[in-house]
Short mmCIF file of C-alpha atoms and ligand atoms in Angstrom, two decimals:
data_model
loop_
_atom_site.label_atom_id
_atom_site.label_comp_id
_atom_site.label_asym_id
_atom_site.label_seq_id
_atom_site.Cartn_x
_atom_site.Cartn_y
_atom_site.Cartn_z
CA UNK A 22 3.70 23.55 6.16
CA UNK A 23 0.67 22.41 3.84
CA UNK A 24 0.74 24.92 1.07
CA UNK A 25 -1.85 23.59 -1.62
CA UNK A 26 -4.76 25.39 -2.01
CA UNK A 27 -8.29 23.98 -2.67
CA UNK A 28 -8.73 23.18 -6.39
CA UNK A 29 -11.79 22.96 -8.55
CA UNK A 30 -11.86 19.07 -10.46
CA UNK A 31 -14.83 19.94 -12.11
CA UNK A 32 -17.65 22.28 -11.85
CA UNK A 33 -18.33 22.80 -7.97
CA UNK A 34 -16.24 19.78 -7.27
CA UNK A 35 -12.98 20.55 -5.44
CA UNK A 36 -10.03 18.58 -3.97
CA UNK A 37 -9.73 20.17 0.01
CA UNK A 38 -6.96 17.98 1.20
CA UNK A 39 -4.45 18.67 2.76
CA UNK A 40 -0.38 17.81 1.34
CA UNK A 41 1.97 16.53 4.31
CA UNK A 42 5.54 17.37 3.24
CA UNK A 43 7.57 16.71 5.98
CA UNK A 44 6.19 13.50 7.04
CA UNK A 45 8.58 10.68 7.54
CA UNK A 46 6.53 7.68 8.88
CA UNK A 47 3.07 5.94 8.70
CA UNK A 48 1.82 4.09 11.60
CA UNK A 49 5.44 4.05 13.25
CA UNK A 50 6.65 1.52 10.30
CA UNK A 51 6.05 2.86 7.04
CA UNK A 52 8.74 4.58 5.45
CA UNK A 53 7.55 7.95 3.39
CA UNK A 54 10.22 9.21 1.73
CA UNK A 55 8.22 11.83 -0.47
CA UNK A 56 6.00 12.80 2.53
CA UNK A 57 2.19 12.44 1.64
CA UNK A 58 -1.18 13.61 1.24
CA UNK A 59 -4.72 13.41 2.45
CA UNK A 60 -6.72 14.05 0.35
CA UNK A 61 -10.50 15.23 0.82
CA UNK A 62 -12.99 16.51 -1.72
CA UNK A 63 -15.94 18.96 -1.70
CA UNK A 64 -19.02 18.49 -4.03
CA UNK A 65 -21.45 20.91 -4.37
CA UNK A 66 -24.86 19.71 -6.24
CA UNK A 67 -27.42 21.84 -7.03
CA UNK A 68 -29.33 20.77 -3.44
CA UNK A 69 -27.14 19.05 -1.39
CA UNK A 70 -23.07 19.11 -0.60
CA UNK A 71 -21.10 16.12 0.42
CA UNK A 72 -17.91 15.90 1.88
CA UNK A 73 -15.97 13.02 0.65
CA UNK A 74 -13.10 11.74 3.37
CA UNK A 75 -11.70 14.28 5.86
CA UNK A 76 -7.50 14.55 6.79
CA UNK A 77 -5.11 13.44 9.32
CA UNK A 78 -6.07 14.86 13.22
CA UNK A 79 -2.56 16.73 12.78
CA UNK A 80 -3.85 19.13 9.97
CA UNK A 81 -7.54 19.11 10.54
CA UNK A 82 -7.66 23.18 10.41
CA UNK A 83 -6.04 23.20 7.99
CA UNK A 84 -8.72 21.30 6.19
CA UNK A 85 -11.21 23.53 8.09
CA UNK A 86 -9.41 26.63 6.54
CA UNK A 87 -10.11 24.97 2.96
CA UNK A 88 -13.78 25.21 3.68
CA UNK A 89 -13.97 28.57 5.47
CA UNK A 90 -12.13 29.54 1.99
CA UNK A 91 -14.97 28.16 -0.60
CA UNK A 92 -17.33 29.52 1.91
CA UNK A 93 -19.33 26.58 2.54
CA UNK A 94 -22.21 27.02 5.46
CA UNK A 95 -23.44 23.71 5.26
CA UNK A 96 -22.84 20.45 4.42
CA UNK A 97 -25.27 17.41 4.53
CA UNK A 98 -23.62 14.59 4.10
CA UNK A 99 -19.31 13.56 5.10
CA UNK A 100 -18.81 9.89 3.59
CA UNK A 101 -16.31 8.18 5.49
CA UNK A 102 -15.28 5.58 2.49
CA UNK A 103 -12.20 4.09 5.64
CA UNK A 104 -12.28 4.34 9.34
CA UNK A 105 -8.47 4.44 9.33
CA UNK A 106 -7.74 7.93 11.67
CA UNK A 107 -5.94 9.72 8.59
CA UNK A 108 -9.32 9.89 7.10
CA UNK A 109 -11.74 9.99 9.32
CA UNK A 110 -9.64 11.95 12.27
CA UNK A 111 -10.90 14.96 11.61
CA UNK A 112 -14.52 13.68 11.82
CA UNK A 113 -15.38 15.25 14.75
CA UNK A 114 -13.69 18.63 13.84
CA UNK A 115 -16.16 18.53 10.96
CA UNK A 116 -19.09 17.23 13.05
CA UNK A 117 -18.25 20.30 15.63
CA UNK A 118 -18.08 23.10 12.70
CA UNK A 119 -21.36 21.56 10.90
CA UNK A 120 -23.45 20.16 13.23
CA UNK A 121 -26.19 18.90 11.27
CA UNK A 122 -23.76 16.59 9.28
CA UNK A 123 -25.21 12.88 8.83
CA UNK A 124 -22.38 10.64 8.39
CA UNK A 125 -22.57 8.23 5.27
CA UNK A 126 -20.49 4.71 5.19
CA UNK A 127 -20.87 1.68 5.68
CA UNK A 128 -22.95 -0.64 8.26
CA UNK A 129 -18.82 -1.94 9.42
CA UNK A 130 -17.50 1.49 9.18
CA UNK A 131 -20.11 2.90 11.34
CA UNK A 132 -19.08 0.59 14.22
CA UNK A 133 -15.35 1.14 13.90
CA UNK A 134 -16.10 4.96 13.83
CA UNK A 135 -18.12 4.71 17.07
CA UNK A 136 -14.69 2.67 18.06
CA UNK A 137 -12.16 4.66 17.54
CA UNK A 138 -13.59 8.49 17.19
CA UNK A 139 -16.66 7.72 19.78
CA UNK A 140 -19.05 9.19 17.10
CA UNK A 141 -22.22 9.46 18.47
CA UNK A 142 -24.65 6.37 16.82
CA UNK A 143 -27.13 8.98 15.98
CA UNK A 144 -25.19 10.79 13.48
CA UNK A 145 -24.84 7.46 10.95
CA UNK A 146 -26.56 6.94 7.59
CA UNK A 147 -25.52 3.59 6.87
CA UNK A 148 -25.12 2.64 3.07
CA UNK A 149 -25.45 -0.86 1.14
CA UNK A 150 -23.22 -1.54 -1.89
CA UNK A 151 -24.59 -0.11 -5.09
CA UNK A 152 -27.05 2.48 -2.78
CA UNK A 153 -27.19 6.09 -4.49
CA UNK A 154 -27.58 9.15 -2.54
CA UNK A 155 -28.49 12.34 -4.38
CA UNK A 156 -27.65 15.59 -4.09
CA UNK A 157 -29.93 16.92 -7.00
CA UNK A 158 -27.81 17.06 -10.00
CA UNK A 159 -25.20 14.73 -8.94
CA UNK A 160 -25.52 11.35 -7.61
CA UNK A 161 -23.20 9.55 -5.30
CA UNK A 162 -22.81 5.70 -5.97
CA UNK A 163 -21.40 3.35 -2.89
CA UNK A 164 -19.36 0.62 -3.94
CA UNK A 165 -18.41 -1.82 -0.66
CA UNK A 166 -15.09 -2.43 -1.06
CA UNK A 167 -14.00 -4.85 1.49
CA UNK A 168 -9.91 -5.17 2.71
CA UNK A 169 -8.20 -2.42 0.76
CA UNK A 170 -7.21 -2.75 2.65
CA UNK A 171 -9.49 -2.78 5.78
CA UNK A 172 -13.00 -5.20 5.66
CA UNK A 173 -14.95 -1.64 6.35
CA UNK A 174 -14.40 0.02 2.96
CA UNK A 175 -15.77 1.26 0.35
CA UNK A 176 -15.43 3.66 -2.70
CA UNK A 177 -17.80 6.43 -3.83
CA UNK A 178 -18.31 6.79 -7.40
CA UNK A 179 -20.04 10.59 -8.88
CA UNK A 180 -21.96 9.31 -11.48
CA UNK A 181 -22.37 12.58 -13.31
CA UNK A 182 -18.22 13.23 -13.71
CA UNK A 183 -17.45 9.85 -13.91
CA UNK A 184 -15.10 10.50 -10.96
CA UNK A 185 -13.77 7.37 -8.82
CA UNK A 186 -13.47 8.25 -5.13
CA UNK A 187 -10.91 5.26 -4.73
CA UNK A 188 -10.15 5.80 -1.09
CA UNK A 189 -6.69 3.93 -0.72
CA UNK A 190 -6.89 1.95 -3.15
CA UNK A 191 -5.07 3.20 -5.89
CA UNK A 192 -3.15 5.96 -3.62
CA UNK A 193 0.60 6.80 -3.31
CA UNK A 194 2.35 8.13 -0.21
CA UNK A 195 3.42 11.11 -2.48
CA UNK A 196 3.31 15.41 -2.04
CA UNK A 197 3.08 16.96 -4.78
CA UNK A 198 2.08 20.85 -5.92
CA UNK A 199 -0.15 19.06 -9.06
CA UNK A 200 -3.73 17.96 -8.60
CA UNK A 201 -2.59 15.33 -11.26
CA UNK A 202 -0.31 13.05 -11.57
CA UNK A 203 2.31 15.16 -14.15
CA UNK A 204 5.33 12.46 -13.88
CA UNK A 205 4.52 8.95 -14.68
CA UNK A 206 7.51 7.34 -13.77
CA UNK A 207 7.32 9.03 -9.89
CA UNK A 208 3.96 8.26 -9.66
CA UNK A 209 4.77 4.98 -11.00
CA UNK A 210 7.01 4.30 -8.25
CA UNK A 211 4.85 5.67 -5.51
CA UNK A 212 1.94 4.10 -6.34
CA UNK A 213 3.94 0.73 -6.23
CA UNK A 214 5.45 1.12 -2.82
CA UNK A 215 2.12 1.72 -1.65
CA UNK A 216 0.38 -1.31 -3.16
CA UNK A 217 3.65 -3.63 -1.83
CA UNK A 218 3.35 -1.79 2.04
CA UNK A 219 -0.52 -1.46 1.81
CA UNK A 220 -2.25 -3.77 -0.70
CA UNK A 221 0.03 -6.70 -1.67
CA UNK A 222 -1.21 -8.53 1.92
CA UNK A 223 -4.83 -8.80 -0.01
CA UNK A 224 -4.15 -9.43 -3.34
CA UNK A 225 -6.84 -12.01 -4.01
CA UNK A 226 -9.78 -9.12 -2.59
CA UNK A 227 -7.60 -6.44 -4.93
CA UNK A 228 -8.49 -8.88 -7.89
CA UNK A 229 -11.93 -9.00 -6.96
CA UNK A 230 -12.46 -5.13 -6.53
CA UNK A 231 -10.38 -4.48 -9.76
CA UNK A 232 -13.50 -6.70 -11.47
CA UNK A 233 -16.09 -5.07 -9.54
CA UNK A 234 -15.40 -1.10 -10.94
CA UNK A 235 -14.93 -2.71 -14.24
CA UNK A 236 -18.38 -1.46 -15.48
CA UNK A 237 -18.02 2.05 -14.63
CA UNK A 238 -16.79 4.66 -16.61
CA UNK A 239 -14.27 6.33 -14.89
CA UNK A 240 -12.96 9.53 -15.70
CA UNK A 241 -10.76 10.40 -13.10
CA UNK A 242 -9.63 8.49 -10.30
CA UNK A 243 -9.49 10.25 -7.14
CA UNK A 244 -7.62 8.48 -4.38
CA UNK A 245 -7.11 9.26 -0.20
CA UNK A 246 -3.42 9.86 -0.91
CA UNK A 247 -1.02 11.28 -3.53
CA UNK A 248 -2.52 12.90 -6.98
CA UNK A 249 -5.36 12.32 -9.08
CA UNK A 250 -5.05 10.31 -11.71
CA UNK A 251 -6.59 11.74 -15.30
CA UNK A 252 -5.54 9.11 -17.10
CA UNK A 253 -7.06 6.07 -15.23
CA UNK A 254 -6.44 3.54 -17.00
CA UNK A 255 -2.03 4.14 -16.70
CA UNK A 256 -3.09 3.20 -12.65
CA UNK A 257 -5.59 0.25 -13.31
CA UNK A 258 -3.55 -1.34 -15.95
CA UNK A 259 -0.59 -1.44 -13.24
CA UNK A 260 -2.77 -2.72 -10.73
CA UNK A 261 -4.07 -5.12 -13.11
CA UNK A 262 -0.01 -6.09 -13.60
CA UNK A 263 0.81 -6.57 -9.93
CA UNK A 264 -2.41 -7.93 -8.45
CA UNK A 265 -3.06 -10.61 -11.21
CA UNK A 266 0.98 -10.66 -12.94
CA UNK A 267 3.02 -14.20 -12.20
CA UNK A 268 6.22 -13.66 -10.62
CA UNK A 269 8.98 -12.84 -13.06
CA UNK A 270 12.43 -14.30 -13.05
CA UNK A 271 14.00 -12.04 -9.84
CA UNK A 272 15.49 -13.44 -6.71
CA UNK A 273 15.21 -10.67 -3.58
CA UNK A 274 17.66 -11.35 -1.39
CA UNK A 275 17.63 -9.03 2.20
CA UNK A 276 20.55 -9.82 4.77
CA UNK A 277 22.98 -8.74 7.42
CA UNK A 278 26.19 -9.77 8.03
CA UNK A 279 28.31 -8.93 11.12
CA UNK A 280 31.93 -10.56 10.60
CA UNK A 281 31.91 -11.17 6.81
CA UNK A 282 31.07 -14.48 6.58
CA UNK A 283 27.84 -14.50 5.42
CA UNK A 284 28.37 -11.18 2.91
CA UNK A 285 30.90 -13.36 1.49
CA UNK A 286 28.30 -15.70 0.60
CA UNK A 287 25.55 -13.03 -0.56
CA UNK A 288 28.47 -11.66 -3.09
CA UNK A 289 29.18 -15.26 -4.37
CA UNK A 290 25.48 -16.15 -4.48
CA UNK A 291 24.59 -13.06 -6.27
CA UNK A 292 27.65 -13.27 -8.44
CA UNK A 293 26.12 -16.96 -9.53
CA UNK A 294 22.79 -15.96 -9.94
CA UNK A 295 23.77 -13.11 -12.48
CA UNK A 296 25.63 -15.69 -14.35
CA UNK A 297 22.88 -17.95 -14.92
CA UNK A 298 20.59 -15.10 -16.07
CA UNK A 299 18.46 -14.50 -13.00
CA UNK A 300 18.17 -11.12 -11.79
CA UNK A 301 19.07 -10.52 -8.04
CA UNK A 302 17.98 -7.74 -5.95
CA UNK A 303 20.37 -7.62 -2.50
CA UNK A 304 19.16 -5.72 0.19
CA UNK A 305 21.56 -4.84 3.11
CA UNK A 306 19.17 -4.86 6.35
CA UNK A 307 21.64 -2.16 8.08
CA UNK A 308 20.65 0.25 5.66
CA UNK A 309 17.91 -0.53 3.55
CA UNK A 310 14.55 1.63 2.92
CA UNK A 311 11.90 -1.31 3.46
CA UNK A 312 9.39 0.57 0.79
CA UNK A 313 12.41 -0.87 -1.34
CA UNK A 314 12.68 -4.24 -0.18
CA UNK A 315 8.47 -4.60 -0.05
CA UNK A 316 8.17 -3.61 -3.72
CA UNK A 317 10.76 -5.70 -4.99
CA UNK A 318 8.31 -8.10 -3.83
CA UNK A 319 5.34 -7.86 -6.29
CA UNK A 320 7.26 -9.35 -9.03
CA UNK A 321 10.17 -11.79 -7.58
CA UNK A 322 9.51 -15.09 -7.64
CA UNK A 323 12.43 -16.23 -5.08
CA UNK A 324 13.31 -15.35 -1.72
CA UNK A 325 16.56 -15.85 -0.28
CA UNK A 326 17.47 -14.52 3.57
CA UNK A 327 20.74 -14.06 4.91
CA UNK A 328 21.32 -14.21 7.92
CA UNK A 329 24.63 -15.04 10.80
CA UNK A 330 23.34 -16.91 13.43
CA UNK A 331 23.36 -15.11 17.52
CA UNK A 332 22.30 -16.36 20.54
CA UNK A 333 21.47 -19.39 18.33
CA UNK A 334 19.15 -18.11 16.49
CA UNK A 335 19.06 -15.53 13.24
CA UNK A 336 20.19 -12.09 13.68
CA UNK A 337 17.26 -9.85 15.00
CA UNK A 338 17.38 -7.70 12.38
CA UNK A 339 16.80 -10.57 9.94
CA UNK A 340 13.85 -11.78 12.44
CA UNK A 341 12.25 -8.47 11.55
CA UNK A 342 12.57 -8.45 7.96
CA UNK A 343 11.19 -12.01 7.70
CA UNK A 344 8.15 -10.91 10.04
CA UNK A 345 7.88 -8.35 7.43
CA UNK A 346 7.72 -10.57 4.11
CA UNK A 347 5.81 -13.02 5.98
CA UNK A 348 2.78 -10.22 6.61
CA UNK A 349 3.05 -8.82 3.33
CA UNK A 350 1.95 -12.39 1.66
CA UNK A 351 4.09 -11.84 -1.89
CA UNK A 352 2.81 -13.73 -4.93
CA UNK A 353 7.01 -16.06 -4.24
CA UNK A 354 7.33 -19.34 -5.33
CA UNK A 355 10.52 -20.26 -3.81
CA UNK A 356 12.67 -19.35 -0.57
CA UNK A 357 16.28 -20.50 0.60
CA UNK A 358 18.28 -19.27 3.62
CA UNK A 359 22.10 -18.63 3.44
CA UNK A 360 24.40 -17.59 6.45
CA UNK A 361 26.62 -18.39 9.26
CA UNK A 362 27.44 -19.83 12.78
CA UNK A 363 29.99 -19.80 14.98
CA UNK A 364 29.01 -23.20 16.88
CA UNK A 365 26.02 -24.29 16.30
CA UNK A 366 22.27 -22.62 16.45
CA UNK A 367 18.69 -23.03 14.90
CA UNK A 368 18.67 -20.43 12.56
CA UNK A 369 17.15 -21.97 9.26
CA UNK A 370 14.34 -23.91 11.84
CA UNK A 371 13.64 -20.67 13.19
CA UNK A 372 13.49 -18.53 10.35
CA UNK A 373 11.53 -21.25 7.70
CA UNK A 374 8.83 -21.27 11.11
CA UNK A 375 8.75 -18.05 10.57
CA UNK A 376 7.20 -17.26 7.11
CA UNK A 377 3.89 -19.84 6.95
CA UNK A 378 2.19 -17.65 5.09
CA UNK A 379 4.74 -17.95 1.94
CA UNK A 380 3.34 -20.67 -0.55
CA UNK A 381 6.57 -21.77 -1.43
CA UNK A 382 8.78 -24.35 -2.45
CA UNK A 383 11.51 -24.25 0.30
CA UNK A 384 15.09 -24.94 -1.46
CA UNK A 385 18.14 -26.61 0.19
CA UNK A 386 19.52 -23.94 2.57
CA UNK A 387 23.14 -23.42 3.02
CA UNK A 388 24.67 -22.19 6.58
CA UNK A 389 28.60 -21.79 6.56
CA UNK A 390 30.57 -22.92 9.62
CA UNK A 391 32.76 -19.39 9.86
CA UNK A 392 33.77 -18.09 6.86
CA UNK A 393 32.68 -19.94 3.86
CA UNK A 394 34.99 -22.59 2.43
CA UNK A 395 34.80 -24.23 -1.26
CA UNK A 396 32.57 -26.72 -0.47
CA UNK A 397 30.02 -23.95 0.97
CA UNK A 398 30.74 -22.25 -2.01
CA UNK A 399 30.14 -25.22 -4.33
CA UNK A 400 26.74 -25.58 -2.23
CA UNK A 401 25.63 -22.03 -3.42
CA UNK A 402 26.75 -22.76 -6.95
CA UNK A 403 24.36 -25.68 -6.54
CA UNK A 404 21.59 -23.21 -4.96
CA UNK A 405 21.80 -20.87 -7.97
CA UNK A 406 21.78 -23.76 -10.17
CA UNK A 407 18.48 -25.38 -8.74
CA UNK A 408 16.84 -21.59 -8.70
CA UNK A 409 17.29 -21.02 -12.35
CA UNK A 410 16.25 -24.28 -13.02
CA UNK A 411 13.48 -23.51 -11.18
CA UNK A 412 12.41 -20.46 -12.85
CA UNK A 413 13.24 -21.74 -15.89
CA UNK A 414 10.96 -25.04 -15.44
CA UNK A 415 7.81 -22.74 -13.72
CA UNK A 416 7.88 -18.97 -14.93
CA UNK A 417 6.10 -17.49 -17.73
CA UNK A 418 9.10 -17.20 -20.15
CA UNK A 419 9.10 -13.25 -21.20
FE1 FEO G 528 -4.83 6.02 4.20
FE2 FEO G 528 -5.88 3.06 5.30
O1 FEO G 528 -5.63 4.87 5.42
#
């Protein structure tokens, strides 16, 4: 059951969102082990109010409850910063308890609204970046914010507070009881699995949006999901780290194995790795959390799959994962494939067809007729030699 209550930011501002603790999955993919939030905010100016965001379909009384609670009999304008349904599902809900809402977004958004919620066209202000709207002693500044990560968004700044309306960007998949974010190192965390699953695909628009709030002053940041942030600059600065870092000296390695042979190969290759100073993050596809295996991501700057080979081809499970890296575009440099066959089989064609959107540097793969013999062995000794050579010749040396 949601059980925060709506809480006052600043004077006749208020967070009305709603905390999700029990949900497990985000459009039937996402992994979210700490639940979530959505979060939507209430300000009151001296002449008009504006609703910033709504909540997922599934709790939209909840978010009417919020209102009925700070008594609110009117509100002018609901900006939808993001057409995506966790925000703007309860649109209608809102449009049915306050009729004479206008809602504000932008020219894109308005068409995906009429899309997906059948909105009627007549109830659309549409905004241009950098348009104000004023609600008599605040003013509410539209910044278009294309692909964060959808082409229609945008973020709304309150000049007066200094208060980011970040939509996603900057979120985390995180309930919490705290308005703010109280532990760094969870929020850390959060906020990181989100940019890998959510962000990461867009980097080079993240680097452009991170330039374009540069010249306000931001207070607070208030994101779509997970806490507000107080101290701004602890979420930018990380942003700043994983949208614009270079890869650091980390090889992520996801497999599956089904007889063995090719976890005999992950243990050696890993083992070698280690040796030679790299650091190695193994992933087991049986069992691994991908949140896990997409943040390891922002930073590595090698990818190596393993994977047996069936029905001539890669295990499925290994197709998956690779479909996965693939659409989350990491900043790698490198990629090798390691694994297994019992007679024969196109698994390394298959799977290096697979990931086009990888700018990388494809290293000599190395497949293992049955269980690996020495001279497979000395093959991956001569992988992990030609990856930290690698890193060694084209990383930033911390
Ligand atoms: Fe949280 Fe893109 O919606």
């Amino acid at each position: 059951m949601p059980t925060r209550q709506p809480g006052e930011i600043k004077p006749r501002v208020y967070w009305v969102g709603v905390i999700d603790w029990d949900r497990r999955l985000f459009d039937a993919l996402i992994p979210l082990p700490d639940g979530t939030s959505y979060n939507s905010y209430l300000i009151m100016g001296s002449e008009k109010t504006a609703l910033i965001d709504t909540v997922d379909p599934t709790m939209e009384e909840v978010l009417i409850s919020h209102l009925n609670q700070l008594e609110v009999e009117n509100i002018d304008y609901l900006v939808a910063n993001h057409a995506e349904q966790d925000h703007s599902g309860t649109i209608p809900r809102v449009l049915e308890r306050y009729p004479q809402v206008k809602v504000v977004c932008t020219p894109k958004c308005k068409g995906m609204l009429i899309d997906l919620l059948l909105i009627p066209e007549d109830k659309f202000i549409t905004v241009d970046d950098k348009e104000t709207i004023s609600l008599g002693d605040r003013t509410l500044e539209f910044i278009h914010a294309p692909w964060v990560h959808w082409p229609e968004t945008m973020l709304t700044y309150l000049r007066e507070d200094g208060i980011l309306f970040s939509c996603d960007f900057f979120g985390s998949h995180l309930a919490t009881t705290d308005l703010y974010v109280a532990d760094e190192g969870q929020a850390y965390e959060a906020a990181k699995r989100y940019y890998a699953e959510i962000m990461m695909p867009f980097r080079t628009n993240i680097q452009k949006n991170l330039e374009r709030i540069k010249d306000c002053a931001i207070n607070i940041i208030a994101p779509s999901h997970g806490p507000m942030h107080d101290k701004p600059e602890f979420i930018v600065e990380a942003y700043h780290r994983w949208a614009f870092g270079e890869p650091k000296n980390i090889v992520v390695l996801p497999y599956i194995s089904m007889h063995d042979s090719t976890r005999k190969m992950v243990e050696y290759l890993v083992e070698a790795l280690a040796q030679r100073g790299v650091t190695v993050k193994q992933f087991d596809l049986t069992v691994t959390d991908l949140g896990k295996l997409a943040m390891s991501l922002v930073d590595a700057a090698t990818i190596v799959i393993g994977a047996p080979t069936v029905l001539a081809g890669p295990h499925p499970n290994v197709v998956y994962a690779a479909f996965l890296v693939n659409a989350l575009r990491p900043n790698l440099k490198f990629a090798s494939i390691i694994g297994s066959y019992g007679w024969g089989g196109r698994t390394v064609e298959q799977l290096t067809g697979m990931i086009p959107n990888l700018k990388v540097e494809l290293l000599d793969p190395v497949l293992s007729k049955g269980l690996p013999k020495d001279a497979d062995f000395r093959a991956l000794d001569n992988l992990a030699d030609t990856i930290a050579e690698k890193h060694k010749e084209h990383l930033a040396q911390e």
